[in-house]
Amino acid sequence: MSRRKPLKTKNYPQAVAPMSGQWLFGLHTVKAALANPRRHCMRLVATRDALAELTLPPGAPQAEIMGREDIDRLLPPGAVHQGIALRAEPLPERDLASLLRDSGPDAIFVILDRANDPHNVGAVLRS
């Protein structure tokens, strides 16, 4: 079994990669993920300004302060991260039958197929 080697990074020589989970980014997305008790959060990176906009809940990972360019290198090209990103395990998938069974009588569901443009999804949600 091979061991992962430490990354040689400018600011974090002890960092180890790759890490499991997925990156979530943007202030509202990170706030929502941190507030979800079912979400296992592993790594939080932020600029000083972005971190000032956030109140960390108990159990949240300690934030690593980075420059925007360092965060850019962690995320997919073109990611609009607003100076903050969170590495977290995905939530368990649920099938439609269990969602319908466990939802209240006033629940509303929107099911989209092949919605690729986030503006289209936003327009549907506002409708």
Backbone as XML, in Angstrom:
<?xml version="1.0"?>
<chain id="A" units="angstrom">
  <residue number="1" name="MET">
    <atom name="N" x="0.841" y="-1.169" z="0.000"/>
    <atom name="CA" x="0.000" y="0.000" z="0.000"/>
    <atom name="C" x="0.890" y="1.236" z="0.000"/>
  </residue>
  <residue number="2" name="SER">
    <atom name="N" x="0.651" y="2.149" z="-0.919"/>
    <atom name="CA" x="1.489" y="3.342" z="-0.998"/>
    <atom name="C" x="0.927" y="4.448" z="-0.109"/>
  </residue>
  <residue number="3" name="ARG">
    <atom name="N" x="1.816" y="5.243" z="0.414"/>
    <atom name="CA" x="1.411" y="6.384" z="1.246"/>
    <atom name="C" x="1.377" y="7.622" z="0.372"/>
  </residue>
  <residue number="4" name="ARG">
    <atom name="N" x="0.416" y="8.503" z="0.677"/>
    <atom name="CA" x="0.362" y="9.761" z="-0.056"/>
    <atom name="C" x="1.513" y="10.641" z="0.387"/>
  </residue>
  <residue number="5" name="LYS">
    <atom name="N" x="2.116" y="11.325" z="-0.564"/>
    <atom name="CA" x="3.236" y="12.204" z="-0.259"/>
    <atom name="C" x="2.724" y="13.605" z="0.044"/>
  </residue>
  <residue number="6" name="PRO">
    <atom name="N" x="3.377" y="14.314" z="0.971"/>
    <atom name="CA" x="2.979" y="15.703" z="1.236"/>
    <atom name="C" x="3.169" y="16.559" z="-0.004"/>
  </residue>
  <residue number="7" name="LEU">
    <atom name="N" x="2.240" y="17.481" z="-0.204"/>
    <atom name="CA" x="2.375" y="18.428" z="-1.302"/>
    <atom name="C" x="3.394" y="19.492" z="-0.933"/>
  </residue>
  <residue number="8" name="LYS">
    <atom name="N" x="4.107" y="19.943" z="-1.911"/>
    <atom name="CA" x="5.029" y="21.055" z="-1.716"/>
    <atom name="C" x="4.306" y="22.316" z="-2.188"/>
  </residue>
  <residue number="9" name="THR">
    <atom name="N" x="3.644" y="22.995" z="-1.291"/>
    <atom name="CA" x="2.946" y="24.218" z="-1.647"/>
    <atom name="C" x="3.635" y="25.395" z="-0.992"/>
  </residue>
  <residue number="10" name="LYS">
    <atom name="N" x="3.396" y="26.559" z="-1.534"/>
    <atom name="CA" x="4.058" y="27.761" z="-1.063"/>
    <atom name="C" x="3.729" y="28.053" z="0.404"/>
  </residue>
  <residue number="11" name="ASN">
    <atom name="N" x="2.461" y="27.995" z="0.773"/>
    <atom name="CA" x="2.047" y="28.388" z="2.113"/>
    <atom name="C" x="1.751" y="27.220" z="3.043"/>
  </residue>
  <residue number="12" name="TYR">
    <atom name="N" x="1.550" y="26.033" z="2.521"/>
    <atom name="CA" x="1.115" y="24.912" z="3.326"/>
    <atom name="C" x="1.955" y="23.671" z="3.038"/>
  </residue>
  <residue number="13" name="PRO">
    <atom name="N" x="3.207" y="23.632" z="3.500"/>
    <atom name="CA" x="4.086" y="22.516" z="3.168"/>
    <atom name="C" x="3.628" y="21.194" z="3.757"/>
  </residue>
  <residue number="14" name="GLN">
    <atom name="N" x="2.739" y="21.191" z="4.753"/>
    <atom name="CA" x="2.284" y="19.953" z="5.373"/>
    <atom name="C" x="0.995" y="19.413" z="4.761"/>
  </residue>
  <residue number="15" name="ALA">
    <atom name="N" x="0.446" y="20.100" z="3.764"/>
    <atom name="CA" x="-0.809" y="19.667" z="3.168"/>
    <atom name="C" x="-0.640" y="18.309" z="2.491"/>
  </residue>
  <residue number="16" name="VAL">
    <atom name="N" x="-1.662" y="17.476" z="2.567"/>
    <atom name="CA" x="-1.641" y="16.158" z="1.943"/>
    <atom name="C" x="-2.812" y="16.076" z="0.968"/>
  </residue>
  <residue number="17" name="ALA">
    <atom name="N" x="-2.581" y="15.493" z="-0.197"/>
    <atom name="CA" x="-3.633" y="15.369" z="-1.197"/>
    <atom name="C" x="-3.480" y="14.034" z="-1.903"/>
  </residue>
  <residue number="18" name="PRO">
    <atom name="N" x="-4.466" y="13.537" z="-2.580"/>
    <atom name="CA" x="-5.791" y="14.104" z="-2.679"/>
    <atom name="C" x="-6.649" y="13.755" z="-1.460"/>
  </residue>
  <residue number="19" name="MET">
    <atom name="N" x="-7.651" y="14.543" z="-1.238"/>
    <atom name="CA" x="-8.551" y="14.378" z="-0.106"/>
    <atom name="C" x="-9.902" y="13.928" z="-0.657"/>
  </residue>
  <residue number="20" name="SER">
    <atom name="N" x="-10.634" y="13.170" z="0.123"/>
    <atom name="CA" x="-11.955" y="12.754" z="-0.341"/>
    <atom name="C" x="-12.917" y="13.928" z="-0.266"/>
  </residue>
  <residue number="21" name="GLY">
    <atom name="N" x="-14.112" y="13.733" z="-0.754"/>
    <atom name="CA" x="-15.124" y="14.786" z="-0.704"/>
    <atom name="C" x="-15.132" y="15.622" z="-1.962"/>
  </residue>
  <residue number="22" name="GLN">
    <atom name="N" x="-15.827" y="16.734" z="-1.866"/>
    <atom name="CA" x="-15.952" y="17.639" z="-3.008"/>
    <atom name="C" x="-15.855" y="19.070" z="-2.501"/>
  </residue>
  <residue number="23" name="TRP">
    <atom name="N" x="-15.442" y="19.968" z="-3.381"/>
    <atom name="CA" x="-15.359" y="21.373" z="-3.013"/>
    <atom name="C" x="-16.706" y="22.039" z="-3.222"/>
  </residue>
  <residue number="24" name="LEU">
    <atom name="N" x="-17.152" y="22.768" z="-2.219"/>
    <atom name="CA" x="-18.312" y="23.644" z="-2.315"/>
    <atom name="C" x="-17.766" y="25.058" z="-2.171"/>
  </residue>
  <residue number="25" name="PHE">
    <atom name="N" x="-18.282" y="26.002" z="-2.939"/>
    <atom name="CA" x="-17.696" y="27.337" z="-2.893"/>
    <atom name="C" x="-18.756" y="28.403" z="-3.086"/>
  </residue>
  <residue number="26" name="GLY">
    <atom name="N" x="-18.422" y="29.600" z="-2.601"/>
    <atom name="CA" x="-19.354" y="30.717" z="-2.586"/>
    <atom name="C" x="-19.896" y="30.885" z="-1.175"/>
  </residue>
  <residue number="27" name="LEU">
    <atom name="N" x="-20.110" y="32.114" z="-0.764"/>
    <atom name="CA" x="-20.475" y="32.404" z="0.616"/>
    <atom name="C" x="-21.766" y="31.719" z="1.051"/>
  </residue>
  <residue number="28" name="HIS">
    <atom name="N" x="-22.837" y="31.826" z="0.265"/>
    <atom name="CA" x="-24.118" y="31.237" z="0.668"/>
    <atom name="C" x="-24.055" y="29.715" z="0.686"/>
  </residue>
  <residue number="29" name="THR">
    <atom name="N" x="-23.380" y="29.143" z="-0.281"/>
    <atom name="CA" x="-23.247" y="27.686" z="-0.344"/>
    <atom name="C" x="-22.477" y="27.156" z="0.852"/>
  </residue>
  <residue number="30" name="VAL">
    <atom name="N" x="-21.370" y="27.809" z="1.190"/>
    <atom name="CA" x="-20.555" y="27.370" z="2.323"/>
    <atom name="C" x="-21.318" y="27.551" z="3.637"/>
  </residue>
  <residue number="31" name="LYS">
    <atom name="N" x="-22.016" y="28.685" z="3.793"/>
    <atom name="CA" x="-22.820" y="28.904" z="5.004"/>
    <atom name="C" x="-23.852" y="27.792" z="5.178"/>
  </residue>
  <residue number="32" name="ALA">
    <atom name="N" x="-24.549" y="27.452" z="4.104"/>
    <atom name="CA" x="-25.583" y="26.420" z="4.175"/>
    <atom name="C" x="-24.982" y="25.052" z="4.505"/>
  </residue>
  <residue number="33" name="ALA">
    <atom name="N" x="-23.856" y="24.738" z="3.909"/>
    <atom name="CA" x="-23.213" y="23.445" z="4.167"/>
    <atom name="C" x="-22.747" y="23.349" z="5.620"/>
  </residue>
  <residue number="34" name="LEU">
    <atom name="N" x="-22.154" y="24.425" z="6.133"/>
    <atom name="CA" x="-21.685" y="24.417" z="7.520"/>
    <atom name="C" x="-22.845" y="24.324" z="8.508"/>
  </residue>
  <residue number="35" name="ALA">
    <atom name="N" x="-24.000" y="24.863" z="8.146"/>
    <atom name="CA" x="-25.165" y="24.842" z="9.035"/>
    <atom name="C" x="-25.896" y="23.502" z="9.014"/>
  </residue>
  <residue number="36" name="ASN">
    <atom name="N" x="-25.578" y="22.642" z="8.058"/>
    <atom name="CA" x="-26.263" y="21.352" z="7.925"/>
    <atom name="C" x="-25.581" y="20.319" z="8.818"/>
  </residue>
  <residue number="37" name="PRO">
    <atom name="N" x="-26.257" y="19.857" z="9.864"/>
    <atom name="CA" x="-25.621" y="18.896" z="10.777"/>
    <atom name="C" x="-25.328" y="17.537" z="10.128"/>
  </residue>
  <residue number="38" name="ARG">
    <atom name="N" x="-25.957" y="17.248" z="8.994"/>
    <atom name="CA" x="-25.698" y="15.971" z="8.312"/>
    <atom name="C" x="-24.471" y="16.032" z="7.401"/>
  </residue>
  <residue number="39" name="ARG">
    <atom name="N" x="-23.919" y="17.220" z="7.225"/>
    <atom name="CA" x="-22.792" y="17.394" z="6.302"/>
    <atom name="C" x="-21.475" y="17.230" z="7.060"/>
  </residue>
  <residue number="40" name="HIS">
    <atom name="N" x="-20.598" y="16.333" z="6.572"/>
    <atom name="CA" x="-19.267" y="16.155" z="7.164"/>
    <atom name="C" x="-18.306" y="17.094" z="6.441"/>
  </residue>
  <residue number="41" name="CYS">
    <atom name="N" x="-17.885" y="18.149" z="7.138"/>
    <atom name="CA" x="-17.014" y="19.175" z="6.573"/>
    <atom name="C" x="-15.579" y="18.907" z="6.993"/>
  </residue>
  <residue number="42" name="MET">
    <atom name="N" x="-14.661" y="18.953" z="6.032"/>
    <atom name="CA" x="-13.282" y="18.567" z="6.302"/>
    <atom name="C" x="-12.291" y="19.719" z="6.241"/>
  </residue>
  <residue number="43" name="ARG">
    <atom name="N" x="-12.469" y="20.641" z="5.311"/>
    <atom name="CA" x="-11.469" y="21.698" z="5.136"/>
    <atom name="C" x="-12.161" y="22.974" z="4.691"/>
  </residue>
  <residue number="44" name="LEU">
    <atom name="N" x="-11.838" y="24.064" z="5.351"/>
    <atom name="CA" x="-12.401" y="25.370" z="5.034"/>
    <atom name="C" x="-11.259" y="26.307" z="4.696"/>
  </residue>
  <residue number="45" name="VAL">
    <atom name="N" x="-11.303" y="26.911" z="3.519"/>
    <atom name="CA" x="-10.297" y="27.882" z="3.102"/>
    <atom name="C" x="-11.012" y="29.188" z="2.760"/>
  </residue>
  <residue number="46" name="ALA">
    <atom name="N" x="-10.396" y="30.307" z="3.142"/>
    <atom name="CA" x="-11.055" y="31.586" z="2.909"/>
    <atom name="C" x="-10.048" y="32.723" z="2.940"/>
  </residue>
  <residue number="47" name="THR">
    <atom name="N" x="-10.409" y="33.802" z="2.277"/>
    <atom name="CA" x="-9.656" y="35.040" z="2.440"/>
    <atom name="C" x="-10.090" y="35.654" z="3.775"/>
  </residue>
  <residue number="48" name="ARG">
    <atom name="N" x="-9.312" y="36.577" z="4.277"/>
    <atom name="CA" x="-9.676" y="37.252" z="5.538"/>
    <atom name="C" x="-11.028" y="37.965" z="5.408"/>
  </residue>
  <residue number="49" name="ASP">
    <atom name="N" x="-11.246" y="38.626" z="4.281"/>
    <atom name="CA" x="-12.507" y="39.356" z="4.080"/>
    <atom name="C" x="-13.703" y="38.414" z="4.052"/>
  </residue>
  <residue number="50" name="ALA">
    <atom name="N" x="-13.586" y="37.287" z="3.352"/>
    <atom name="CA" x="-14.701" y="36.337" z="3.272"/>
    <atom name="C" x="-14.968" y="35.715" z="4.634"/>
  </residue>
  <residue number="51" name="LEU">
    <atom name="N" x="-13.923" y="35.403" z="5.375"/>
    <atom name="CA" x="-14.095" y="34.794" z="6.689"/>
    <atom name="C" x="-14.796" y="35.749" z="7.654"/>
  </residue>
  <residue number="52" name="ALA">
    <atom name="N" x="-14.590" y="37.056" z="7.479"/>
    <atom name="CA" x="-15.250" y="38.048" z="8.332"/>
    <atom name="C" x="-16.765" y="38.035" z="8.139"/>
  </residue>
  <residue number="53" name="GLU">
    <atom name="N" x="-17.244" y="37.513" z="6.992"/>
    <atom name="CA" x="-18.679" y="37.437" z="6.702"/>
    <atom name="C" x="-19.326" y="36.171" z="7.262"/>
  </residue>
  <residue number="54" name="LEU">
    <atom name="N" x="-18.550" y="35.348" z="7.914"/>
    <atom name="CA" x="-19.013" y="34.019" z="8.317"/>
    <atom name="C" x="-18.928" y="33.856" z="9.831"/>
  </residue>
  <residue number="55" name="THR">
    <atom name="N" x="-19.941" y="33.258" z="10.414"/>
    <atom name="CA" x="-19.904" y="32.842" z="11.814"/>
    <atom name="C" x="-19.798" y="31.324" z="11.800"/>
  </residue>
  <residue number="56" name="LEU">
    <atom name="N" x="-18.692" y="30.801" z="12.287"/>
    <atom name="CA" x="-18.478" y="29.353" z="12.239"/>
    <atom name="C" x="-19.295" y="28.650" z="13.320"/>
  </residue>
  <residue number="57" name="PRO">
    <atom name="N" x="-20.080" y="27.654" z="12.931"/>
    <atom name="CA" x="-20.842" y="26.895" z="13.933"/>
    <atom name="C" x="-19.912" y="25.950" z="14.700"/>
  </residue>
  <residue number="58" name="PRO">
    <atom name="N" x="-20.331" y="25.467" z="15.862"/>
    <atom name="CA" x="-19.520" y="24.489" z="16.598"/>
    <atom name="C" x="-19.253" y="23.256" z="15.729"/>
  </residue>
  <residue number="59" name="GLY">
    <atom name="N" x="-18.049" y="22.752" z="15.783"/>
    <atom name="CA" x="-17.680" y="21.566" z="15.016"/>
    <atom name="C" x="-17.185" y="21.855" z="13.612"/>
  </residue>
  <residue number="60" name="ALA">
    <atom name="N" x="-17.223" y="23.112" z="13.193"/>
    <atom name="CA" x="-16.732" y="23.460" z="11.851"/>
    <atom name="C" x="-15.214" y="23.342" z="11.830"/>
  </residue>
  <residue number="61" name="PRO">
    <atom name="N" x="-14.642" y="22.991" z="10.686"/>
    <atom name="CA" x="-13.174" y="22.951" z="10.610"/>
    <atom name="C" x="-12.592" y="24.347" z="10.780"/>
  </residue>
  <residue number="62" name="GLN">
    <atom name="N" x="-11.406" y="24.407" z="11.326"/>
    <atom name="CA" x="-10.727" y="25.691" z="11.473"/>
    <atom name="C" x="-10.386" y="26.221" z="10.089"/>
  </residue>
  <residue number="63" name="ALA">
    <atom name="N" x="-10.653" y="27.478" z="9.872"/>
    <atom name="CA" x="-10.424" y="28.073" z="8.549"/>
    <atom name="C" x="-8.938" y="28.292" z="8.297"/>
  </residue>
  <residue number="64" name="GLU">
    <atom name="N" x="-8.525" y="28.004" z="7.078"/>
    <atom name="CA" x="-7.176" y="28.312" z="6.608"/>
    <atom name="C" x="-7.277" y="29.613" z="5.822"/>
  </residue>
  <residue number="65" name="ILE">
    <atom name="N" x="-6.540" y="30.613" z="6.226"/>
    <atom name="CA" x="-6.546" y="31.895" z="5.524"/>
    <atom name="C" x="-5.622" y="31.794" z="4.314"/>
  </residue>
  <residue number="66" name="MET">
    <atom name="N" x="-6.160" y="32.143" z="3.149"/>
    <atom name="CA" x="-5.412" y="32.081" z="1.889"/>
    <atom name="C" x="-5.725" y="33.302" z="1.046"/>
  </residue>
  <residue number="67" name="GLY">
    <atom name="N" x="-4.900" y="33.527" z="0.070"/>
    <atom name="CA" x="-5.186" y="34.539" z="-0.942"/>
    <atom name="C" x="-6.134" y="33.970" z="-1.988"/>
  </residue>
  <residue number="68" name="ARG">
    <atom name="N" x="-6.780" y="34.853" z="-2.726"/>
    <atom name="CA" x="-7.738" y="34.413" z="-3.752"/>
    <atom name="C" x="-7.067" y="33.499" z="-4.782"/>
  </residue>
  <residue number="69" name="GLU">
    <atom name="N" x="-5.825" y="33.805" z="-5.135"/>
    <atom name="CA" x="-5.118" y="33.000" z="-6.133"/>
    <atom name="C" x="-4.875" y="31.579" z="-5.625"/>
  </residue>
  <residue number="70" name="ASP">
    <atom name="N" x="-4.598" y="31.433" z="-4.330"/>
    <atom name="CA" x="-4.401" y="30.096" z="-3.762"/>
    <atom name="C" x="-5.700" y="29.300" z="-3.806"/>
  </residue>
  <residue number="71" name="ILE">
    <atom name="N" x="-6.817" y="29.958" z="-3.526"/>
    <atom name="CA" x="-8.121" y="29.284" z="-3.594"/>
    <atom name="C" x="-8.430" y="28.920" z="-5.042"/>
  </residue>
  <residue number="72" name="ASP">
    <atom name="N" x="-8.101" y="29.816" z="-5.980"/>
    <atom name="CA" x="-8.300" y="29.535" z="-7.411"/>
    <atom name="C" x="-7.641" y="28.216" z="-7.803"/>
  </residue>
  <residue number="73" name="ARG">
    <atom name="N" x="-6.440" y="27.964" z="-7.283"/>
    <atom name="CA" x="-5.696" y="26.752" z="-7.650"/>
    <atom name="C" x="-6.341" y="25.478" z="-7.092"/>
  </residue>
  <residue number="74" name="LEU">
    <atom name="N" x="-7.117" y="25.596" z="-6.026"/>
    <atom name="CA" x="-7.770" y="24.423" z="-5.443"/>
    <atom name="C" x="-9.036" y="24.018" z="-6.192"/>
  </residue>
  <residue number="75" name="LEU">
    <atom name="N" x="-9.656" y="24.971" z="-6.870"/>
    <atom name="CA" x="-10.980" y="24.774" z="-7.454"/>
    <atom name="C" x="-10.911" y="24.624" z="-8.968"/>
  </residue>
  <residue number="76" name="PRO">
    <atom name="N" x="-12.005" y="24.171" z="-9.574"/>
    <atom name="CA" x="-12.038" y="24.068" z="-11.037"/>
    <atom name="C" x="-11.844" y="25.444" z="-11.678"/>
  </residue>
  <residue number="77" name="PRO">
    <atom name="N" x="-11.280" y="25.482" z="-12.878"/>
    <atom name="CA" x="-11.074" y="26.759" z="-13.565"/>
    <atom name="C" x="-12.399" y="27.525" z="-13.701"/>
  </residue>
  <residue number="78" name="GLY">
    <atom name="N" x="-12.352" y="28.810" z="-13.414"/>
    <atom name="CA" x="-13.529" y="29.661" z="-13.561"/>
    <atom name="C" x="-14.497" y="29.628" z="-12.394"/>
  </residue>
  <residue number="79" name="ALA">
    <atom name="N" x="-14.182" y="28.897" z="-11.335"/>
    <atom name="CA" x="-15.082" y="28.817" z="-10.186"/>
    <atom name="C" x="-15.221" y="30.192" z="-9.538"/>
  </residue>
  <residue number="80" name="VAL">
    <atom name="N" x="-16.448" y="30.625" z="-9.307"/>
    <atom name="CA" x="-16.710" y="31.913" z="-8.665"/>
    <atom name="C" x="-16.869" y="31.634" z="-7.171"/>
  </residue>
  <residue number="81" name="HIS">
    <atom name="N" x="-15.759" y="31.715" z="-6.445"/>
    <atom name="CA" x="-15.736" y="31.261" z="-5.048"/>
    <atom name="C" x="-15.966" y="32.359" z="-4.029"/>
  </residue>
  <residue number="82" name="GLN">
    <atom name="N" x="-15.938" y="33.611" z="-4.422"/>
    <atom name="CA" x="-16.151" y="34.743" z="-3.511"/>
    <atom name="C" x="-15.172" y="34.729" z="-2.328"/>
  </residue>
  <residue number="83" name="GLY">
    <atom name="N" x="-14.038" y="34.065" z="-2.502"/>
    <atom name="CA" x="-13.023" y="34.049" z="-1.459"/>
    <atom name="C" x="-13.228" y="32.989" z="-0.396"/>
  </residue>
  <residue number="84" name="ILE">
    <atom name="N" x="-14.085" y="32.002" z="-0.656"/>
    <atom name="CA" x="-14.333" y="30.970" z="0.357"/>
    <atom name="C" x="-14.693" y="29.644" z="-0.308"/>
  </residue>
  <residue number="85" name="ALA">
    <atom name="N" x="-14.157" y="28.550" z="0.250"/>
    <atom name="CA" x="-14.464" y="27.209" z="-0.262"/>
    <atom name="C" x="-14.401" y="26.217" z="0.894"/>
  </residue>
  <residue number="86" name="LEU">
    <atom name="N" x="-15.194" y="25.172" z="0.772"/>
    <atom name="CA" x="-15.302" y="24.152" z="1.812"/>
    <atom name="C" x="-15.196" y="22.777" z="1.173"/>
  </residue>
  <residue number="87" name="ARG">
    <atom name="N" x="-14.313" y="21.948" z="1.700"/>
    <atom name="CA" x="-14.211" y="20.554" z="1.246"/>
    <atom name="C" x="-15.103" y="19.724" z="2.158"/>
  </residue>
  <residue number="88" name="ALA">
    <atom name="N" x="-16.078" y="19.021" z="1.587"/>
    <atom name="CA" x="-17.056" y="18.276" z="2.383"/>
    <atom name="C" x="-17.452" y="16.994" z="1.669"/>
  </residue>
  <residue number="89" name="GLU">
    <atom name="N" x="-17.877" y="16.034" z="2.469"/>
    <atom name="CA" x="-18.411" y="14.796" z="1.899"/>
    <atom name="C" x="-19.791" y="15.081" z="1.313"/>
  </residue>
  <residue number="90" name="PRO">
    <atom name="N" x="-20.129" y="14.467" z="0.202"/>
    <atom name="CA" x="-21.476" y="14.653" z="-0.348"/>
    <atom name="C" x="-22.517" y="14.077" z="0.609"/>
  </residue>
  <residue number="91" name="LEU">
    <atom name="N" x="-23.693" y="14.664" z="0.587"/>
    <atom name="CA" x="-24.797" y="14.110" z="1.370"/>
    <atom name="C" x="-25.265" y="12.824" z="0.700"/>
  </residue>
  <residue number="92" name="PRO">
    <atom name="N" x="-25.809" y="11.895" z="1.475"/>
    <atom name="CA" x="-26.296" y="10.657" z="0.863"/>
    <atom name="C" x="-27.423" y="10.948" z="-0.125"/>
  </residue>
  <residue number="93" name="GLU">
    <atom name="N" x="-27.403" y="10.224" z="-1.220"/>
    <atom name="CA" x="-28.476" y="10.373" z="-2.202"/>
    <atom name="C" x="-29.744" y="9.727" z="-1.670"/>
  </residue>
  <residue number="94" name="ARG">
    <atom name="N" x="-30.881" y="10.304" z="-2.048"/>
    <atom name="CA" x="-32.169" y="9.750" z="-1.643"/>
    <atom name="C" x="-32.990" y="9.510" z="-2.895"/>
  </residue>
  <residue number="95" name="ASP">
    <atom name="N" x="-33.766" y="8.456" z="-2.892"/>
    <atom name="CA" x="-34.604" y="8.186" z="-4.049"/>
    <atom name="C" x="-35.919" y="8.966" z="-3.909"/>
  </residue>
  <residue number="96" name="LEU">
    <atom name="N" x="-36.584" y="9.188" z="-5.023"/>
    <atom name="CA" x="-37.801" y="9.988" z="-5.056"/>
    <atom name="C" x="-38.889" y="9.399" z="-4.155"/>
  </residue>
  <residue number="97" name="ALA">
    <atom name="N" x="-39.025" y="8.090" z="-4.137"/>
    <atom name="CA" x="-40.071" y="7.468" z="-3.314"/>
    <atom name="C" x="-39.893" y="7.798" z="-1.837"/>
  </residue>
  <residue number="98" name="SER">
    <atom name="N" x="-38.654" y="7.747" z="-1.340"/>
    <atom name="CA" x="-38.436" y="8.059" z="0.075"/>
    <atom name="C" x="-38.638" y="9.549" z="0.348"/>
  </residue>
  <residue number="99" name="LEU">
    <atom name="N" x="-38.268" y="10.417" z="-0.597"/>
    <atom name="CA" x="-38.525" y="11.840" z="-0.421"/>
    <atom name="C" x="-40.014" y="12.133" z="-0.319"/>
  </residue>
  <residue number="100" name="LEU">
    <atom name="N" x="-40.786" y="11.531" z="-1.211"/>
    <atom name="CA" x="-42.237" y="11.735" z="-1.178"/>
    <atom name="C" x="-42.841" y="11.184" z="0.108"/>
  </residue>
  <residue number="101" name="ARG">
    <atom name="N" x="-42.381" y="10.027" z="0.532"/>
    <atom name="CA" x="-42.905" y="9.391" z="1.745"/>
    <atom name="C" x="-42.590" y="10.220" z="2.991"/>
  </residue>
  <residue number="102" name="ASP">
    <atom name="N" x="-41.388" y="10.797" z="3.051"/>
    <atom name="CA" x="-40.940" y="11.496" z="4.251"/>
    <atom name="C" x="-41.302" y="12.977" z="4.276"/>
  </residue>
  <residue number="103" name="SER">
    <atom name="N" x="-41.884" y="13.495" z="3.201"/>
    <atom name="CA" x="-42.207" y="14.921" z="3.133"/>
    <atom name="C" x="-43.605" y="15.186" z="3.658"/>
  </residue>
  <residue number="104" name="GLY">
    <atom name="N" x="-43.803" y="16.398" z="4.128"/>
    <atom name="CA" x="-45.118" y="16.794" z="4.639"/>
    <atom name="C" x="-46.108" y="17.000" z="3.521"/>
  </residue>
  <residue number="105" name="PRO">
    <atom name="N" x="-47.370" y="17.189" z="3.893"/>
    <atom name="CA" x="-48.423" y="17.332" z="2.878"/>
    <atom name="C" x="-48.312" y="18.613" z="2.057"/>
  </residue>
  <residue number="106" name="ASP">
    <atom name="N" x="-47.581" y="19.614" z="2.551"/>
    <atom name="CA" x="-47.439" y="20.876" z="1.824"/>
    <atom name="C" x="-46.132" y="20.964" z="1.030"/>
  </residue>
  <residue number="107" name="ALA">
    <atom name="N" x="-45.409" y="19.869" z="0.950"/>
    <atom name="CA" x="-44.121" y="19.879" z="0.244"/>
    <atom name="C" x="-44.329" y="20.142" z="-1.246"/>
  </residue>
  <residue number="108" name="ILE">
    <atom name="N" x="-43.393" y="20.870" z="-1.823"/>
    <atom name="CA" x="-43.406" y="21.155" z="-3.262"/>
    <atom name="C" x="-42.108" y="20.616" z="-3.850"/>
  </residue>
  <residue number="109" name="PHE">
    <atom name="N" x="-42.220" y="19.905" z="-4.949"/>
    <atom name="CA" x="-41.049" y="19.359" z="-5.629"/>
    <atom name="C" x="-40.955" y="19.961" z="-7.018"/>
  </residue>
  <residue number="110" name="VAL">
    <atom name="N" x="-39.744" y="20.279" z="-7.437"/>
    <atom name="CA" x="-39.464" y="20.722" z="-8.795"/>
    <atom name="C" x="-38.445" y="19.744" z="-9.350"/>
  </residue>
  <residue number="111" name="ILE">
    <atom name="N" x="-38.779" y="19.103" z="-10.445"/>
    <atom name="CA" x="-37.884" y="18.131" z="-11.057"/>
    <atom name="C" x="-37.498" y="18.670" z="-12.430"/>
  </residue>
  <residue number="112" name="LEU">
    <atom name="N" x="-36.197" y="18.806" z="-12.631"/>
    <atom name="CA" x="-35.682" y="19.339" z="-13.883"/>
    <atom name="C" x="-34.864" y="18.274" z="-14.594"/>
  </residue>
  <residue number="113" name="ASP">
    <atom name="N" x="-34.943" y="18.282" z="-15.904"/>
    <atom name="CA" x="-34.152" y="17.358" z="-16.710"/>
    <atom name="C" x="-33.315" y="18.173" z="-17.678"/>
  </residue>
  <residue number="114" name="ARG">
    <atom name="N" x="-32.024" y="17.949" z="-17.658"/>
    <atom name="CA" x="-31.076" y="18.599" z="-18.564"/>
    <atom name="C" x="-31.039" y="20.118" z="-18.408"/>
  </residue>
  <residue number="115" name="ALA">
    <atom name="N" x="-31.149" y="20.593" z="-17.199"/>
    <atom name="CA" x="-31.003" y="22.029" z="-16.944"/>
    <atom name="C" x="-29.523" y="22.300" z="-16.718"/>
  </residue>
  <residue number="116" name="ASN">
    <atom name="N" x="-28.857" y="22.839" z="-17.713"/>
    <atom name="CA" x="-27.411" y="23.042" z="-17.650"/>
    <atom name="C" x="-27.015" y="24.454" z="-17.254"/>
  </residue>
  <residue number="117" name="ASP">
    <atom name="N" x="-27.882" y="25.405" z="-17.477"/>
    <atom name="CA" x="-27.565" y="26.799" z="-17.215"/>
    <atom name="C" x="-28.107" y="27.188" z="-15.844"/>
  </residue>
  <residue number="118" name="PRO">
    <atom name="N" x="-27.239" y="27.621" z="-14.916"/>
    <atom name="CA" x="-27.712" y="27.981" z="-13.574"/>
    <atom name="C" x="-28.750" y="29.106" z="-13.592"/>
  </residue>
  <residue number="119" name="HIS">
    <atom name="N" x="-28.723" y="29.964" z="-14.628"/>
    <atom name="CA" x="-29.724" y="31.026" z="-14.735"/>
    <atom name="C" x="-31.103" y="30.429" z="-14.987"/>
  </residue>
  <residue number="120" name="ASN">
    <atom name="N" x="-31.171" y="29.338" z="-15.757"/>
    <atom name="CA" x="-32.450" y="28.672" z="-15.992"/>
    <atom name="C" x="-32.998" y="28.077" z="-14.707"/>
  </residue>
  <residue number="121" name="VAL">
    <atom name="N" x="-32.137" y="27.460" z="-13.907"/>
    <atom name="CA" x="-32.566" y="26.875" z="-12.636"/>
    <atom name="C" x="-33.073" y="27.985" z="-11.720"/>
  </residue>
  <residue number="122" name="GLY">
    <atom name="N" x="-32.357" y="29.099" z="-11.666"/>
    <atom name="CA" x="-32.791" y="30.221" z="-10.832"/>
    <atom name="C" x="-34.142" y="30.760" z="-11.290"/>
  </residue>
  <residue number="123" name="ALA">
    <atom name="N" x="-34.354" y="30.845" z="-12.583"/>
    <atom name="CA" x="-35.633" y="31.334" z="-13.111"/>
    <atom name="C" x="-36.767" y="30.390" z="-12.714"/>
  </residue>
  <residue number="124" name="VAL">
    <atom name="N" x="-36.530" y="29.102" z="-12.756"/>
    <atom name="CA" x="-37.552" y="28.121" z="-12.366"/>
    <atom name="C" x="-37.883" y="28.288" z="-10.883"/>
  </residue>
  <residue number="125" name="LEU">
    <atom name="N" x="-36.868" y="28.429" z="-10.053"/>
    <atom name="CA" x="-37.094" y="28.574" z="-8.614"/>
    <atom name="C" x="-37.840" y="29.856" z="-8.279"/>
  </residue>
  <residue number="126" name="ARG">
    <atom name="N" x="-37.606" y="30.927" z="-9.028"/>
    <atom name="CA" x="-38.309" y="32.178" z="-8.777"/>
    <atom name="C" x="-39.753" y="32.134" z="-9.266"/>
  </residue>
  <residue number="127" name="SER">
    <atom name="N" x="-40.073" y="31.230" z="-10.168"/>
    <atom name="CA" x="-41.423" y="31.193" z="-10.765"/>
    <atom name="C" x="-42.454" y="30.804" z="-9.802"/>
  </residue>
</chain>
